[in-house]
PDB file of C-alpha atoms in Angstrom:
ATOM      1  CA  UNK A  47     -23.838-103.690 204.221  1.00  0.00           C
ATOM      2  CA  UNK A  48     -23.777 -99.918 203.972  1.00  0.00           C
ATOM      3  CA  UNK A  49     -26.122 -97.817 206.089  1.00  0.00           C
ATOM      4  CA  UNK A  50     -29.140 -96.604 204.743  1.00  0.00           C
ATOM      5  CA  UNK A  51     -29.102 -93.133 202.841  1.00  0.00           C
ATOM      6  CA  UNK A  52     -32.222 -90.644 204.739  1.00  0.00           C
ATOM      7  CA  UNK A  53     -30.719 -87.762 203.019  1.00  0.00           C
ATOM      8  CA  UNK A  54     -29.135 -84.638 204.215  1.00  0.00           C
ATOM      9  CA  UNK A  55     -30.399 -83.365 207.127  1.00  0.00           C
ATOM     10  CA  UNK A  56     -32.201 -79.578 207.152  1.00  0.00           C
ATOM     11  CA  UNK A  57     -29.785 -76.597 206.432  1.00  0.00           C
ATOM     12  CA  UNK A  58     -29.951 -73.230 206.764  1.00  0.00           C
ATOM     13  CA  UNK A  59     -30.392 -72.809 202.749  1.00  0.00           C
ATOM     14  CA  UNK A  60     -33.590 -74.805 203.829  1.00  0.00           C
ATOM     15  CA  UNK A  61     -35.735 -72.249 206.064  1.00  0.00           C
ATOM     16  CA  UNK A  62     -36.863 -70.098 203.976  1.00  0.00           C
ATOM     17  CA  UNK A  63     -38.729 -72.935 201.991  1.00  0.00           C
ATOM     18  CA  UNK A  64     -40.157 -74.278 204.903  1.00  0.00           C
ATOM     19  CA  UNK A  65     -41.143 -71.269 206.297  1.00  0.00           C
ATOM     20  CA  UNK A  66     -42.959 -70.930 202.820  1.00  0.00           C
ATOM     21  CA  UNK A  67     -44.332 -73.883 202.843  1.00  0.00           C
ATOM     22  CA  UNK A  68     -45.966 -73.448 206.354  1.00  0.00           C
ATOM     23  CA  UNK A  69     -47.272 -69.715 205.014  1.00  0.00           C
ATOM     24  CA  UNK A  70     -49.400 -71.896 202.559  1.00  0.00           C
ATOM     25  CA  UNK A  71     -50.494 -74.419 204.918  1.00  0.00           C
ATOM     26  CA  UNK A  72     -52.027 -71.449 207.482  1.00  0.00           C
ATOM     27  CA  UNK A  73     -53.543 -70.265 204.510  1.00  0.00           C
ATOM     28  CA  UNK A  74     -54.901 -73.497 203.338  1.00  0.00           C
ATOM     29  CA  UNK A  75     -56.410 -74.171 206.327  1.00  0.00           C
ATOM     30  CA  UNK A  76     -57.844 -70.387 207.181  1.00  0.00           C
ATOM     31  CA  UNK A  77     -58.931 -70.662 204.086  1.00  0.00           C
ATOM     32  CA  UNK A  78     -60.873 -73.974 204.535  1.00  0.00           C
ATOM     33  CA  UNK A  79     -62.251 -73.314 207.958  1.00  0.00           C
ATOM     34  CA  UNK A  80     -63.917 -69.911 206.703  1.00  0.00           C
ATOM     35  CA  UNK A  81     -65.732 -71.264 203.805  1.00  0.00           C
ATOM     36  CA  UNK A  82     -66.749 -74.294 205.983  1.00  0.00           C
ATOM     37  CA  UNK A  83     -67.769 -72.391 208.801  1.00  0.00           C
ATOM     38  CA  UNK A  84     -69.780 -69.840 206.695  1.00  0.00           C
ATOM     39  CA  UNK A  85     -71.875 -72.799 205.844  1.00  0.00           C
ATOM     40  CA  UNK A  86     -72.183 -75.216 208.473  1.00  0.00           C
ATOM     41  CA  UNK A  87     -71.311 -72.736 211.587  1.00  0.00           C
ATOM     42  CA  UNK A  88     -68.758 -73.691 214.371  1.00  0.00           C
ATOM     43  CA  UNK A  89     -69.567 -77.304 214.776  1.00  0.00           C
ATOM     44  CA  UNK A  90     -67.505 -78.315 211.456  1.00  0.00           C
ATOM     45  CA  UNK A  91     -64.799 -80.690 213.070  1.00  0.00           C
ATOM     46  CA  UNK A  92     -60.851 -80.284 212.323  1.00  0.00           C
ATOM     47  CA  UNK A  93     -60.941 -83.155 210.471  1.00  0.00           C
ATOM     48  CA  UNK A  94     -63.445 -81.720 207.948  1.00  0.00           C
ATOM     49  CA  UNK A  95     -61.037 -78.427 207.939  1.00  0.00           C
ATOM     50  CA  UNK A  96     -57.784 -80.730 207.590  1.00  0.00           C
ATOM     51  CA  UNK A  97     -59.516 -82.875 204.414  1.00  0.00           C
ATOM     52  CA  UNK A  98     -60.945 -79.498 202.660  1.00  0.00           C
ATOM     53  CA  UNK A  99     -57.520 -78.137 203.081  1.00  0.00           C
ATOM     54  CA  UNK A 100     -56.046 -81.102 201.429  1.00  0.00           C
ATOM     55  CA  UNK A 101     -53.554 -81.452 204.662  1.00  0.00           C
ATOM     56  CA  UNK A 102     -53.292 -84.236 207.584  1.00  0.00           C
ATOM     57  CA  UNK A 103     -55.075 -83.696 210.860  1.00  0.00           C
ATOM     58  CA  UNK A 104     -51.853 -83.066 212.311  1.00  0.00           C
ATOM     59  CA  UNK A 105     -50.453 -80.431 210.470  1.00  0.00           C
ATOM     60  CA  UNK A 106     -53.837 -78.410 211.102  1.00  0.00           C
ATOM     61  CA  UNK A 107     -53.088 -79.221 215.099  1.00  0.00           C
ATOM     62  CA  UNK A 108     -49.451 -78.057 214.465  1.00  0.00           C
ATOM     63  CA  UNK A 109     -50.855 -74.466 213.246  1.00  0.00           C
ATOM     64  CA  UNK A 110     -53.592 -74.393 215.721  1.00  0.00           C
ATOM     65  CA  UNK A 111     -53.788 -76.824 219.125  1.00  0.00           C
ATOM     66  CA  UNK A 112     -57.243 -75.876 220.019  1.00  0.00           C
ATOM     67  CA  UNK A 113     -60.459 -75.185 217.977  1.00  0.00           C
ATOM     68  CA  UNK A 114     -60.650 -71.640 219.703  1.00  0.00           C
ATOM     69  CA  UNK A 115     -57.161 -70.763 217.918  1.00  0.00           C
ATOM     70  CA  UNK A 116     -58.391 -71.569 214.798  1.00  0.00           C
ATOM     71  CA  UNK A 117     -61.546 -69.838 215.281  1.00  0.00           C
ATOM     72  CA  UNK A 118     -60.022 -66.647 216.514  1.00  0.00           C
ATOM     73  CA  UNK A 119     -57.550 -66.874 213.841  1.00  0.00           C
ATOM     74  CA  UNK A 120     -60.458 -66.953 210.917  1.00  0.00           C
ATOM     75  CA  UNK A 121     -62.924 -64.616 212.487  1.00  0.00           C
ATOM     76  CA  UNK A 122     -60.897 -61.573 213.793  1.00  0.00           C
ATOM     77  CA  UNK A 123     -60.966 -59.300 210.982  1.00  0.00           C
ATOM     78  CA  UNK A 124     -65.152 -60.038 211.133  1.00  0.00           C
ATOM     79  CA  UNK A 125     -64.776 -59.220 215.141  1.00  0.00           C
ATOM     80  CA  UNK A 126     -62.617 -55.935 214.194  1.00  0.00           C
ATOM     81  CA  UNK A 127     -65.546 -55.127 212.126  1.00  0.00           C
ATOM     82  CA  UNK A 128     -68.264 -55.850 214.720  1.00  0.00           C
ATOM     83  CA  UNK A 129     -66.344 -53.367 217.008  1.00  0.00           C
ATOM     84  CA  UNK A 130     -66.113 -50.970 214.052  1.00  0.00           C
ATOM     85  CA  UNK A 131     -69.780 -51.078 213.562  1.00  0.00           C
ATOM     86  CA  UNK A 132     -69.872 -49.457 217.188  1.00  0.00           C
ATOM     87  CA  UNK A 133     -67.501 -46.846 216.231  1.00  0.00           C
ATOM     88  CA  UNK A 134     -69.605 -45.982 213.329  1.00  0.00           C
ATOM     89  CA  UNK A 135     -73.276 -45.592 215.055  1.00  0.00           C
ATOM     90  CA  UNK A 136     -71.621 -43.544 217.126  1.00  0.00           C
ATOM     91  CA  UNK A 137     -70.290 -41.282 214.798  1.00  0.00           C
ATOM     92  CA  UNK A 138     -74.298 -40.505 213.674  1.00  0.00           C
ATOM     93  CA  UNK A 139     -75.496 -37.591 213.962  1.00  0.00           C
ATOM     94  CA  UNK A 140     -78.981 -39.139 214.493  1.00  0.00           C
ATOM     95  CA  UNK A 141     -78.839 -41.268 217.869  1.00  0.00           C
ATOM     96  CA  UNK A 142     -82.131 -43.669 216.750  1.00  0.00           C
ATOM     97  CA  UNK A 143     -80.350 -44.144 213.028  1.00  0.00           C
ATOM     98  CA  UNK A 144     -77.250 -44.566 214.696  1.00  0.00           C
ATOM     99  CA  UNK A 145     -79.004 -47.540 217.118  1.00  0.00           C
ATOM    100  CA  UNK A 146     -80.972 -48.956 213.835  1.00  0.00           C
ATOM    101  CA  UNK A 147     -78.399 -48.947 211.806  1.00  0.00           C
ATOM    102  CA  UNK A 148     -75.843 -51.240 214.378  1.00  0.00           C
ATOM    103  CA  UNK A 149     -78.344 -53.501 214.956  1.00  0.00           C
ATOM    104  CA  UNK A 150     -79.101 -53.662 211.169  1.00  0.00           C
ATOM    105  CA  UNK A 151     -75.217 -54.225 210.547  1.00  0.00           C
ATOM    106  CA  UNK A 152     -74.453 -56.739 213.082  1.00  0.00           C
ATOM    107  CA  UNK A 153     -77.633 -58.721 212.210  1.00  0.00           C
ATOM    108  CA  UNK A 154     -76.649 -58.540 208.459  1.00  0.00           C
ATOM    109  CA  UNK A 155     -72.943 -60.282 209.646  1.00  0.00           C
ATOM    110  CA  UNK A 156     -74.830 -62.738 210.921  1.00  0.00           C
ATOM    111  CA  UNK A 157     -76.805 -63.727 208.616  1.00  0.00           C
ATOM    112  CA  UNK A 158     -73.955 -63.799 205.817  1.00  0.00           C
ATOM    113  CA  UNK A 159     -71.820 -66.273 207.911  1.00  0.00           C
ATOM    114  CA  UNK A 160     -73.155 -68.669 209.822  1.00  0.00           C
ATOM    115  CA  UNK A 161     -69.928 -69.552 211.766  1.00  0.00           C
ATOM    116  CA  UNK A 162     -70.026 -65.914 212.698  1.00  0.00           C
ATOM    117  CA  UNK A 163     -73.661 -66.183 213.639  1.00  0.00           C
ATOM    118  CA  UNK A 164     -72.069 -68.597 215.975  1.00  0.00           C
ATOM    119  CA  UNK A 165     -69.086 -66.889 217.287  1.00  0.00           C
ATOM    120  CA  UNK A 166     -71.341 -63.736 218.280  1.00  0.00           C
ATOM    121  CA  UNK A 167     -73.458 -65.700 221.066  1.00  0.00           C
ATOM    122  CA  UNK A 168     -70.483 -67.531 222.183  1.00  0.00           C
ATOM    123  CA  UNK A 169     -67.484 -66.786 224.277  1.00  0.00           C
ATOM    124  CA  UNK A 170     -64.149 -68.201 223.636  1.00  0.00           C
ATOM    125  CA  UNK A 171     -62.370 -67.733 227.559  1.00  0.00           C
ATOM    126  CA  UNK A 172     -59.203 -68.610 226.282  1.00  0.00           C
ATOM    127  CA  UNK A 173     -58.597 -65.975 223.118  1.00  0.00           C
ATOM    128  CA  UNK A 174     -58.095 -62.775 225.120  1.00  0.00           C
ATOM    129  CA  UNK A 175     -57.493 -60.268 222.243  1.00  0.00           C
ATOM    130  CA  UNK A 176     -60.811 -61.728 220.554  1.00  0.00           C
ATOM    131  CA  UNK A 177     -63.035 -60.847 223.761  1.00  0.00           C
ATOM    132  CA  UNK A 178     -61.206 -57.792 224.267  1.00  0.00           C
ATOM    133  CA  UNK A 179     -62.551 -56.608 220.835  1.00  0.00           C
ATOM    134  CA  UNK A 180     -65.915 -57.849 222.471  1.00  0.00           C
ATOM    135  CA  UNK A 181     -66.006 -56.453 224.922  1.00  0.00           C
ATOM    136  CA  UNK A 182     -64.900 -52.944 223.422  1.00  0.00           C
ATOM    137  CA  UNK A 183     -67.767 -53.797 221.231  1.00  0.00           C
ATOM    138  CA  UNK A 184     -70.571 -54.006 223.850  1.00  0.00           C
ATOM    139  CA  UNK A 185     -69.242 -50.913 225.906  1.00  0.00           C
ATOM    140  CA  UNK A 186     -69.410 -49.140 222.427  1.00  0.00           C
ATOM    141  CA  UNK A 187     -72.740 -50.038 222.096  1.00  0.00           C
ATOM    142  CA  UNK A 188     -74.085 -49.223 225.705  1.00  0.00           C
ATOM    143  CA  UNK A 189     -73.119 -45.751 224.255  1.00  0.00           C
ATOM    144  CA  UNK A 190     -75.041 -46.243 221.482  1.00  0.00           C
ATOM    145  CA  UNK A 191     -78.246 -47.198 223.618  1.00  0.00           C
ATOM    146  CA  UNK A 192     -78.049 -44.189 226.030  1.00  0.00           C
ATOM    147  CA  UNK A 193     -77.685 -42.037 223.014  1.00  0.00           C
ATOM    148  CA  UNK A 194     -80.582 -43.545 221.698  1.00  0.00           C
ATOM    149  CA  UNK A 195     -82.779 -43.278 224.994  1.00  0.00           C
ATOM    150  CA  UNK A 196     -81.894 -39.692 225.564  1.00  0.00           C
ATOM    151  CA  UNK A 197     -83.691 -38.598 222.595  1.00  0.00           C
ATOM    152  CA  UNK A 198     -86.789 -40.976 223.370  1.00  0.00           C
ATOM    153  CA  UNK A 199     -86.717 -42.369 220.428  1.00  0.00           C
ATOM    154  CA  UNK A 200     -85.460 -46.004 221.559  1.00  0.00           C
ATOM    155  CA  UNK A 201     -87.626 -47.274 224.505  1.00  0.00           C
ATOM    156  CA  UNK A 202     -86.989 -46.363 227.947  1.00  0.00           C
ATOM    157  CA  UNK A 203     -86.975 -49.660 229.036  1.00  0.00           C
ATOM    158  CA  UNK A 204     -84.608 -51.441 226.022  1.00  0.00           C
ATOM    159  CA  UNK A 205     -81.393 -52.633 228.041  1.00  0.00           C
ATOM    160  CA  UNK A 206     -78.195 -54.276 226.631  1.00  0.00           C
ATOM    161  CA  UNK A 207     -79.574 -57.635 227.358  1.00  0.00           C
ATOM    162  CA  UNK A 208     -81.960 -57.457 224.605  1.00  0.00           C
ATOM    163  CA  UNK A 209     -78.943 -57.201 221.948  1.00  0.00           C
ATOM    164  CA  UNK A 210     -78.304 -61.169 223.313  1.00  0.00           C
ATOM    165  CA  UNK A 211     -81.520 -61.868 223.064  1.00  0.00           C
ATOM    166  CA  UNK A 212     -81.704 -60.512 218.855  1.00  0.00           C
ATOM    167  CA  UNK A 213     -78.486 -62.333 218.565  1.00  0.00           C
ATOM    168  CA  UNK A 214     -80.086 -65.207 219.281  1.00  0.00           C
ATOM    169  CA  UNK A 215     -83.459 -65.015 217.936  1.00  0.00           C
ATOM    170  CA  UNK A 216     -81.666 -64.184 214.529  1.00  0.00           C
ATOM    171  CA  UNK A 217     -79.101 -66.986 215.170  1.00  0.00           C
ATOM    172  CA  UNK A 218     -81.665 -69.126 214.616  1.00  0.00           C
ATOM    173  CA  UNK A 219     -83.494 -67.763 212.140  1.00  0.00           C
ATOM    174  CA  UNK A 220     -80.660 -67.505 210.063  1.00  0.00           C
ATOM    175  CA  UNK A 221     -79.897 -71.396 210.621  1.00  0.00           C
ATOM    176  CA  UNK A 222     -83.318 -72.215 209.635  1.00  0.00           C
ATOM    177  CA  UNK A 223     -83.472 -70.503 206.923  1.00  0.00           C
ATOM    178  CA  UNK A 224     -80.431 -69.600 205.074  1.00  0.00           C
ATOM    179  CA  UNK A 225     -80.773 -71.550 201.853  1.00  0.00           C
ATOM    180  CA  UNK A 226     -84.908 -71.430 201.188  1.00  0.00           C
ATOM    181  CA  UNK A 227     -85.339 -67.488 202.688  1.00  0.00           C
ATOM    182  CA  UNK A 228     -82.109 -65.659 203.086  1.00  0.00           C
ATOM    183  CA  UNK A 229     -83.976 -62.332 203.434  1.00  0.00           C
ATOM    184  CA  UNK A 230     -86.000 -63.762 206.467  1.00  0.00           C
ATOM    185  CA  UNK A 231     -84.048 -62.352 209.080  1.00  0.00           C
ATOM    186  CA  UNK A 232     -84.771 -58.605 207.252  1.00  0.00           C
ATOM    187  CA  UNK A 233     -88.486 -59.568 208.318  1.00  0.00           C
ATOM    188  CA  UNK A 234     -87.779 -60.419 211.794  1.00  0.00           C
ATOM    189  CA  UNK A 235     -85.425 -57.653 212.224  1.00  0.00           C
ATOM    190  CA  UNK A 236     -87.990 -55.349 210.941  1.00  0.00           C
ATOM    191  CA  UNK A 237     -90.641 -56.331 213.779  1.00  0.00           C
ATOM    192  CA  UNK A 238     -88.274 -56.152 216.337  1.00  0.00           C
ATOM    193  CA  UNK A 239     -86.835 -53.004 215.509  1.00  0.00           C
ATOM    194  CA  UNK A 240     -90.476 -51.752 215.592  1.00  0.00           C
ATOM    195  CA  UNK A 241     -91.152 -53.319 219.136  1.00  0.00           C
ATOM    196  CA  UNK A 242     -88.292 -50.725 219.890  1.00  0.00           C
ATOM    197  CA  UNK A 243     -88.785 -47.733 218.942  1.00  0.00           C
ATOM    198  CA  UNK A 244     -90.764 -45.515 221.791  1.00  0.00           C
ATOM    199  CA  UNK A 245     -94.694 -44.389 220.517  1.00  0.00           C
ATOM    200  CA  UNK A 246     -94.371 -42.324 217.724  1.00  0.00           C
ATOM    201  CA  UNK A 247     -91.408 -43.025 216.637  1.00  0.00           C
ATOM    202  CA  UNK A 248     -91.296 -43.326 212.092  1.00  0.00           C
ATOM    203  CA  UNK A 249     -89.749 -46.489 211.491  1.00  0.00           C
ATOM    204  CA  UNK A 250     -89.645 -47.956 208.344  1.00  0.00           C
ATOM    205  CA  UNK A 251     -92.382 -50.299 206.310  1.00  0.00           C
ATOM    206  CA  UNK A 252     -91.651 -53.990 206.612  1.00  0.00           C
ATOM    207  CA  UNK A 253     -89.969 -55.996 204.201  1.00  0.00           C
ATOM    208  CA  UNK A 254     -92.381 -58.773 202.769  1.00  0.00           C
ATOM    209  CA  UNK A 255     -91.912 -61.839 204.043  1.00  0.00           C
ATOM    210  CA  UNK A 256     -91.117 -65.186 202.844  1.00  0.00           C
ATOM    211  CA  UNK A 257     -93.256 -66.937 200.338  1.00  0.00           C
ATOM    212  CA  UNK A 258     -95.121 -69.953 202.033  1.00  0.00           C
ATOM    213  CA  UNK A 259     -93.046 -72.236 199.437  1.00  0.00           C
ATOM    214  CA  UNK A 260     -90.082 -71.014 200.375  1.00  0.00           C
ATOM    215  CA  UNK A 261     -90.803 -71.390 204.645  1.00  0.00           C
ATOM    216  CA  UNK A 262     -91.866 -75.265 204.119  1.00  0.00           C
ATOM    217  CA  UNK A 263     -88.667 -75.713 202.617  1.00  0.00           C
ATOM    218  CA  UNK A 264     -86.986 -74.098 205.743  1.00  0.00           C
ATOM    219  CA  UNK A 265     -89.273 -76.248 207.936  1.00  0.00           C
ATOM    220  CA  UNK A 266     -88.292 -79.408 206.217  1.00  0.00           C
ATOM    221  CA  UNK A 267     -84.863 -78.736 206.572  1.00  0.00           C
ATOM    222  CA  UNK A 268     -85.320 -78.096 210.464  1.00  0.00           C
ATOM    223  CA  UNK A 269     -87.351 -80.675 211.261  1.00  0.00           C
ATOM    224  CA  UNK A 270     -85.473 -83.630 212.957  1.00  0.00           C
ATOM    225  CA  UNK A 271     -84.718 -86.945 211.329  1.00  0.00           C
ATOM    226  CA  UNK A 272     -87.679 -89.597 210.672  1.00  0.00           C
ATOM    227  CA  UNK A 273     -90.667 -86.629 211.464  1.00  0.00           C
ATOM    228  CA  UNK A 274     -90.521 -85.275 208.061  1.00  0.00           C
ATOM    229  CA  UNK A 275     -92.889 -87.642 206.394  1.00  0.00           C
ATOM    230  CA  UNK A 276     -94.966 -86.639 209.366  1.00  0.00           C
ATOM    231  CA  UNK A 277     -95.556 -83.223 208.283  1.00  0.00           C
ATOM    232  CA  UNK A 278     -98.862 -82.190 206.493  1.00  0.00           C
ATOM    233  CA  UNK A 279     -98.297 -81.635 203.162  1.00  0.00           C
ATOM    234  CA  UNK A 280     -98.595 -78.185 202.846  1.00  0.00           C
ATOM    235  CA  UNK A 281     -95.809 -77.582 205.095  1.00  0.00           C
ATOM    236  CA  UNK A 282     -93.405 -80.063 203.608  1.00  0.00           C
TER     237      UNK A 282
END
């Protein structure tokens, strides 16, 4: 009996197909975690990535072991432009435009990604030239808040910590209500940027807010399995 034929085995002549081949396959997959991220945030499992990608589990793992790779692969052209944003309020002339317009910026790359609405109130130990870019972000915009301050325009007592704390309250918002009030955030960003501003400050008129249609739908949506039916009517 002869022995079985498995083919030739892998030549030079080969690698430059294969190398081809595994170009497309990154790109598949960056290409599949971004849109699925944008609309279901970081939670989306690698199996979800692997099937949108039309690939096997394992050739996503063979690209990228961990979740944070991936992650840090997709999102670091959105972190290079978080830091940017920095770069940019500091280059205005006007300190309190300069602090409205950040906040503004980074709330608006929030709210157009919701895997990147994720990524900017979590840390990712492990991806060291992603937190880097952090953290040249946040000493960028400690600059930006003691240029603020030192024309008394932003509040005296407004610290860094209360960046977090937008991040998340607009996090959230954003979650709730991305597909029945996209806008909302504008309205929460609005009063906050108001709460701000030191006495006397202009700031700008508020955006109107969401119709009360458009809210239940949002509060539907967020409201957890088998309460829905629950909810008066005028809220469902």
């Amino acid at each position: 009996m002869s022995a079985p034929d498995f083919g030739s085995p892998p030549t030079d002549a080969d690698a430059p197909m294969q190398r081809a081949d595994a170009q497309r396959n990154r790109q598949r997959i960056l290409a599949a975690a971004r849109d699925l991220y944008a609309a279901g945030g970081l939670g989306v499992p690698m199996a979800a990535i692997a099937r949108a990608a039309g690939l096997g589990k394992a050739t996503v793992f063979r690209h990228f072991s961990t979740t944070s790779e991936l992650i840090e692969a997709v999102f670091t052209e959105k972190m290079d432009a978080y830091l940017s944003a920095t770069r940019v309020a500091l280059g205005e002339s006007d300190a309190w435009q300069g602090f409205v317009d950040y906040i503004t910026m980074v709330c608006g790359m929030q709210a157009t990604d919701r895997g990147f609405a994720d990524v900017m109130i979590t840390t990712f130990p492990g991806a060291e030239s992603f937190e880097e870019r952090r953290r040249e972000a946040y000493e960028g915009f400690l600059a930006i808040i003691e240029r603020a301050r030192g024309t008394g325009a932003l509040r005296a007592d407004f610290v860094s910590q209360d960046l977090i704390l937008v991040l998340f309250a607009n996090a959230g918002v954003v979650s709730a209500t991305a597909t029945a009030a996209p806008d909302a955030w504008r309205r929460l960003l609005a009063h906050l940027i108001r709460g701000f501003a030191a006495p006397g400050v202009d700031v700008k008129l508020l955006p109107p807010p969401p119709d009360d249609e458009a809210l239940s739908r949002a509060m539907a949506r967020a409201a957890p399995l088998g309460t829905r039916d629950d909810m008066p009517a005028h809220h469902r």
